[in-house]
PDB file of C-alpha atoms and ligand atoms in Angstrom:
ATOM      1  CA  MET A  28       0.024   0.096  -0.157  1.00 94.00           C
ATOM      2  CA  ILE A  29       1.225   3.452  -1.134  1.00 96.00           C
ATOM      3  CA  ILE A  30       1.086   6.418   1.437  1.00 98.00           C
ATOM      4  CA  VAL A  31       0.336   9.791  -0.020  1.00 98.00           C
ATOM      5  CA  SER A  32       0.080  13.021   1.771  1.00 98.00           C
ATOM      6  CA  ALA A  33      -3.646  13.855   1.713  1.00 98.00           C
ATOM      7  CA  CYS A  34      -3.738  17.536  -0.254  1.00 98.00           C
ATOM      8  CA  LEU A  35      -2.101  15.429  -2.719  1.00 98.00           C
ATOM      9  CA  ALA A  36      -4.953  13.540  -3.210  1.00 98.00           C
ATOM     10  CA  GLY A  37      -7.697  16.791  -3.136  1.00 98.00           C
ATOM     11  CA  VAL A  38      -8.069  16.871   0.661  1.00 98.00           C
ATOM     12  CA  GLU A  39      -8.318  20.529   1.478  1.00 98.00           C
ATOM     13  CA  CYS A  40      -6.280  19.855   4.790  1.00 98.00           C
ATOM     14  CA  ARG A  41      -3.251  22.647   3.823  1.00 98.00           C
ATOM     15  CA  TYR A  42      -2.051  24.907   6.287  1.00 97.00           C
ATOM     16  CA  ASN A  43      -4.520  27.381   4.324  1.00 97.00           C
ATOM     17  CA  ALA A  44      -7.054  25.156   4.128  1.00 98.00           C
ATOM     18  CA  GLN A  45      -6.654  24.144   0.349  1.00 98.00           C
ATOM     19  CA  ALA A  46      -5.698  21.033  -1.364  1.00 98.00           C
ATOM     20  CA  PHE A  47      -2.793  20.596  -3.842  1.00 98.00           C
ATOM     21  CA  PRO A  48      -4.453  17.621  -6.013  1.00 98.00           C
ATOM     22  CA  ILE A  49      -2.231  15.929  -8.490  1.00 96.00           C
ATOM     23  CA  PRO A  50      -4.279  13.738 -10.750  1.00 94.00           C
ATOM     24  CA  GLU A  51      -2.380  10.736 -10.637  1.00 93.00           C
ATOM     25  CA  VAL A  52      -2.216  10.349  -7.169  1.00 95.00           C
ATOM     26  CA  VAL A  53      -6.011  11.064  -6.896  1.00 96.00           C
ATOM     27  CA  GLU A  54      -6.249   7.795  -9.245  1.00 94.00           C
ATOM     28  CA  LEU A  55      -3.982   5.866  -6.749  1.00 94.00           C
ATOM     29  CA  VAL A  56      -6.217   6.370  -4.328  1.00 97.00           C
ATOM     30  CA  LYS A  57      -9.635   5.519  -6.109  1.00 96.00           C
ATOM     31  CA  LYS A  58      -8.081   2.357  -7.544  1.00 94.00           C
ATOM     32  CA  GLY A  59      -7.487   1.461  -3.599  1.00 95.00           C
ATOM     33  CA  LYS A  60      -3.533   1.624  -4.400  1.00 94.00           C
ATOM     34  CA  ALA A  61      -2.513   4.624  -1.614  1.00 97.00           C
ATOM     35  CA  ILE A  62      -4.263   5.832   1.244  1.00 98.00           C
ATOM     36  CA  PRO A  63      -4.106   9.934   1.909  1.00 98.00           C
ATOM     37  CA  LEU A  64      -2.579  10.933   5.495  1.00 98.00           C
ATOM     38  CA  CYS A  65      -2.367  14.547   6.973  1.00 98.00           C
ATOM     39  CA  PRO A  66      -0.283  13.845   9.758  1.00 98.00           C
ATOM     40  CA  GLU A  67      -0.982  17.948  10.775  1.00 98.00           C
ATOM     41  CA  ILE A  68      -5.009  16.747  11.079  1.00 98.00           C
ATOM     42  CA  LEU A  69      -3.843  13.590  13.073  1.00 98.00           C
ATOM     43  CA  ALA A  70      -2.057  15.812  15.241  1.00 98.00           C
ATOM     44  CA  ASN A  71      -5.811  17.542  15.827  1.00 97.00           C
ATOM     45  CA  LEU A  72      -4.781  21.188  14.465  1.00 97.00           C
ATOM     46  CA  SER A  73      -7.086  23.156  13.099  1.00 96.00           C
ATOM     47  CA  THR A  74      -7.667  24.113   9.531  1.00 97.00           C
ATOM     48  CA  PRO A  75      -6.910  26.869   8.196  1.00 97.00           C
ATOM     49  CA  ARG A  76      -3.641  27.143  11.092  1.00 96.00           C
ATOM     50  CA  PRO A  77      -0.891  29.758  11.358  1.00 96.00           C
ATOM     51  CA  SER A  78       2.127  28.850   8.627  1.00 97.00           C
ATOM     52  CA  VAL A  79       4.657  26.530  10.394  1.00 98.00           C
ATOM     53  CA  GLU A  80       8.380  25.920   9.565  1.00 98.00           C
ATOM     54  CA  GLN A  81      10.712  24.109  11.282  1.00 97.00           C
ATOM     55  CA  CYS A  82      13.709  26.376  12.949  1.00 95.00           C
ATOM     56  CA  ALA A  83      16.548  24.446  14.672  1.00 92.00           C
ATOM     57  CA  GLY A  84      14.969  21.218  15.581  1.00 92.00           C
ATOM     58  CA  LYS A  85      11.409  23.196  16.694  1.00 97.00           C
ATOM     59  CA  PHE A  86       8.260  23.641  14.821  1.00 98.00           C
ATOM     60  CA  LEU A  87       7.532  27.348  15.169  1.00 97.00           C
ATOM     61  CA  SER A  88       4.437  29.238  13.620  1.00 96.00           C
ATOM     62  CA  ASN A  89       4.838  32.429  12.045  1.00 93.00           C
ATOM     63  CA  CYS A  90       3.589  34.506  14.852  1.00 92.00           C
ATOM     64  CA  GLY A  91       6.427  32.310  17.319  1.00 92.00           C
ATOM     65  CA  LYS A  92       4.165  29.689  18.870  1.00 96.00           C
ATOM     66  CA  ASP A  93       6.283  26.422  19.134  1.00 97.00           C
ATOM     67  CA  LEU A  94       4.024  23.312  18.372  1.00 98.00           C
ATOM     68  CA  THR A  95       6.903  20.765  18.225  1.00 98.00           C
ATOM     69  CA  ALA A  96       4.993  18.586  20.375  1.00 98.00           C
ATOM     70  CA  GLU A  97       2.042  18.561  17.804  1.00 98.00           C
ATOM     71  CA  TYR A  98       3.930  18.200  14.819  1.00 98.00           C
ATOM     72  CA  MET A  99       6.013  14.969  16.199  1.00 98.00           C
ATOM     73  CA  ALA A 100       2.442  13.553  17.658  1.00 98.00           C
ATOM     74  CA  GLY A 101       0.974  13.532  14.136  1.00 98.00           C
ATOM     75  CA  ALA A 102       4.056  12.427  12.277  1.00 98.00           C
ATOM     76  CA  LYS A 103       4.059   9.471  14.772  1.00 98.00           C
ATOM     77  CA  VAL A 104       0.557   8.204  14.464  1.00 98.00           C
ATOM     78  CA  ALA A 105       0.405   8.765  10.740  1.00 98.00           C
ATOM     79  CA  LEU A 106       4.354   6.821  10.755  1.00 98.00           C
ATOM     80  CA  ALA A 107       1.929   3.815  12.873  1.00 98.00           C
ATOM     81  CA  ILE A 108      -0.482   3.705  10.393  1.00 98.00           C
ATOM     82  CA  SER A 109       1.646   2.873   7.464  1.00 98.00           C
ATOM     83  CA  LYS A 110       3.575   0.405   9.356  1.00 98.00           C
ATOM     84  CA  LEU A 111      -0.031  -0.870   9.811  1.00 98.00           C
ATOM     85  CA  VAL A 112      -0.671  -1.174   5.936  1.00 97.00           C
ATOM     86  CA  GLU A 113       2.933  -2.292   5.357  1.00 97.00           C
ATOM     87  CA  SER A 114       3.530   0.658   3.177  1.00 97.00           C
ATOM     88  CA  LYS A 115       6.647   0.670   1.522  1.00 95.00           C
ATOM     89  CA  ILE A 116       6.411   3.898  -0.623  1.00 95.00           C
ATOM     90  CA  ALA A 117       5.406   7.053   0.031  1.00 97.00           C
ATOM     91  CA  ILE A 118       4.716  10.094  -2.124  1.00 97.00           C
ATOM     92  CA  LEU A 119       4.745  13.358  -0.161  1.00 98.00           C
ATOM     93  CA  LYS A 120       3.905  16.697  -0.306  1.00 98.00           C
ATOM     94  CA  SER A 121       7.177  18.689  -1.378  1.00 98.00           C
ATOM     95  CA  LYS A 122       8.962  21.346   0.820  1.00 98.00           C
ATOM     96  CA  SER A 123       6.061  21.017   4.274  1.00 98.00           C
ATOM     97  CA  PRO A 124       7.583  21.052   7.299  1.00 98.00           C
ATOM     98  CA  THR A 125       6.158  17.723   8.116  1.00 98.00           C
ATOM     99  CA  CYS A 126       5.848  16.296   4.481  1.00 98.00           C
ATOM    100  CA  GLY A 127       8.623  17.714   2.749  1.00 98.00           C
ATOM    101  CA  SER A 128      11.707  15.648   0.791  1.00 98.00           C
ATOM    102  CA  GLY A 129      14.872  16.599   0.665  1.00 98.00           C
ATOM    103  CA  LEU A 130      14.283  20.425   0.742  1.00 98.00           C
ATOM    104  CA  ILE A 131      11.998  22.393   3.445  1.00 98.00           C
ATOM    105  CA  TYR A 132      12.017  26.340   4.433  1.00 97.00           C
ATOM    106  CA  ASP A 133      14.633  27.506   6.703  1.00 96.00           C
ATOM    107  CA  GLY A 134      12.464  28.848   9.218  1.00 96.00           C
ATOM    108  CA  THR A 135      12.213  32.504   8.314  1.00 96.00           C
ATOM    109  CA  PHE A 136       9.044  32.419   6.553  1.00 96.00           C
ATOM    110  CA  SER A 137      10.567  34.223   3.627  1.00 96.00           C
ATOM    111  CA  GLY A 138      10.468  31.548   1.191  1.00 96.00           C
ATOM    112  CA  ASN A 139      13.887  30.309   1.519  1.00 97.00           C
ATOM    113  CA  LEU A 140      14.666  26.432   0.882  1.00 98.00           C
ATOM    114  CA  ILE A 141      17.682  24.680   2.816  1.00 97.00           C
ATOM    115  CA  GLU A 142      18.469  20.673   2.793  1.00 97.00           C
ATOM    116  CA  GLY A 143      16.399  18.967   4.851  1.00 97.00           C
ATOM    117  CA  ASP A 144      13.256  16.440   5.612  1.00 98.00           C
ATOM    118  CA  GLY A 145       9.513  16.898   7.400  1.00 98.00           C
ATOM    119  CA  ILE A 146       9.390  15.352  10.391  1.00 98.00           C
ATOM    120  CA  PHE A 147       6.810  12.370   8.661  1.00 98.00           C
ATOM    121  CA  CYS A 148       9.237  11.997   5.897  1.00 98.00           C
ATOM    122  CA  THR A 149      12.172  11.175   9.026  1.00 98.00           C
ATOM    123  CA  LEU A 150      10.107   9.197  10.352  1.00 98.00           C
ATOM    124  CA  LEU A 151       9.089   7.041   7.431  1.00 98.00           C
ATOM    125  CA  LYS A 152      12.769   7.052   5.875  1.00 98.00           C
ATOM    126  CA  GLU A 153      14.236   5.851   8.925  1.00 98.00           C
ATOM    127  CA  GLU A 154      11.456   2.410   8.139  1.00 98.00           C
ATOM    128  CA  ASN A 155      13.250   2.401   5.188  1.00 97.00           C
ATOM    129  CA  ILE A 156       9.880   3.247   3.102  1.00 97.00           C
ATOM    130  CA  LYS A 157      11.055   5.218   0.403  1.00 96.00           C
ATOM    131  CA  VAL A 158       9.969   8.647  -0.202  1.00 97.00           C
ATOM    132  CA  TYR A 159       8.736  10.366  -3.469  1.00 96.00           C
ATOM    133  CA  THR A 160       7.821  13.939  -3.867  1.00 97.00           C
ATOM    134  CA  GLU A 161       4.972  15.011  -6.088  1.00 96.00           C
ATOM    135  CA  ASP A 162       7.673  15.958  -8.524  1.00 94.00           C
ATOM    136  CA  GLU A 163       9.856  12.814  -8.224  1.00 94.00           C
ATOM    137  CA  PHE A 164       6.283  10.834  -8.448  1.00 92.00           C
ATOM    138  CA  GLN A 165       5.678  12.064 -11.985  1.00 87.00           C
ATOM    139  CA  ALA A 166       8.701  12.134 -13.478  1.00 87.00           C
ATOM    140  CA  LEU A 167       8.719   8.212 -13.220  1.00 83.00           C
ATOM    141  CA  ASN A 168       7.677   5.602 -15.380  1.00 70.00           C
ATOM    142  CA  PHE A 169       4.573   6.262 -12.582  1.00 68.00           C
ATOM    143  CA  ARG A 170       1.592   4.086 -14.429  1.00 67.00           C
ATOM    144  CA  GLU A 171       3.428   1.258 -14.366  1.00 68.00           C
ATOM    145  CA  ASP A 172       5.380   0.967 -11.154  1.00 67.00           C
ATOM    146  CA  PHE A 173       2.786   1.775  -9.655  1.00 70.00           C
ATOM    147  CA  GLY A 174       0.289  -0.188 -11.361  1.00 67.00           C
ATOM    148  CA  LEU A 175      -2.260   2.530 -12.445  1.00 70.00           C
ATOM    149  CA  ASN A 176      -2.447   0.489 -15.812  1.00 64.00           C
ATOM    150  CA  ARG A 177      -3.642  -2.073 -14.397  1.00 60.00           C
TER     151      ARG A 177
HETATM  152 FE1  SF4 B 229      -0.265  18.109   3.102  1.00 75.92          FE
HETATM  153 FE2  SF4 B 229       1.208  16.957   4.829  1.00 75.92          FE
HETATM  154 FE3  SF4 B 229       0.523  19.066   5.066  1.00 75.92          FE
HETATM  155 FE4  SF4 B 229      -0.967  17.519   5.683  1.00 75.92          FE
HETATM  156  S1  SF4 B 229       0.709  17.903   6.709  1.00 75.92           S
HETATM  157  S2  SF4 B 229      -1.220  19.333   4.411  1.00 75.92           S
HETATM  158  S3  SF4 B 229      -0.598  16.219   3.889  1.00 75.92           S
HETATM  159  S4  SF4 B 229       1.704  18.529   3.186  1.00 75.92           S
END
């Protein structure tokens, strides 16, 4: 089973209450090949909610509130679900402090990116679950690799 960021599957769960749907990700979910998860919703955070970035190991909102405990808790619940369904692959929303893979915002809320992973992505990689961003996924021969032709 593939784990996908719920916002990529069309769920309006981002901080700004919008989705970021990728048609092929939606198709994976509709065909029963993927499960959409949003760790931030699993942490009981509201939608819409303040923008959050990682800063020196903490998760801080754009008004300075420390939400580290909430972000950690949501990522752990999402990891537990991922392990329950024995997922080996995840397609996660790029740049997010939770789901980002390889690049995340630098904590200054100025749009700058630095190398790093979101906390959910980090936990998945520690379990040897392969993580793709939506761009990496779309660059693959995904129709065959992900069973969309079947
Ligand atoms: Fe999307 Fe992940 Fe952010 Fe939820 S936590 S809105 S799934 S990027």
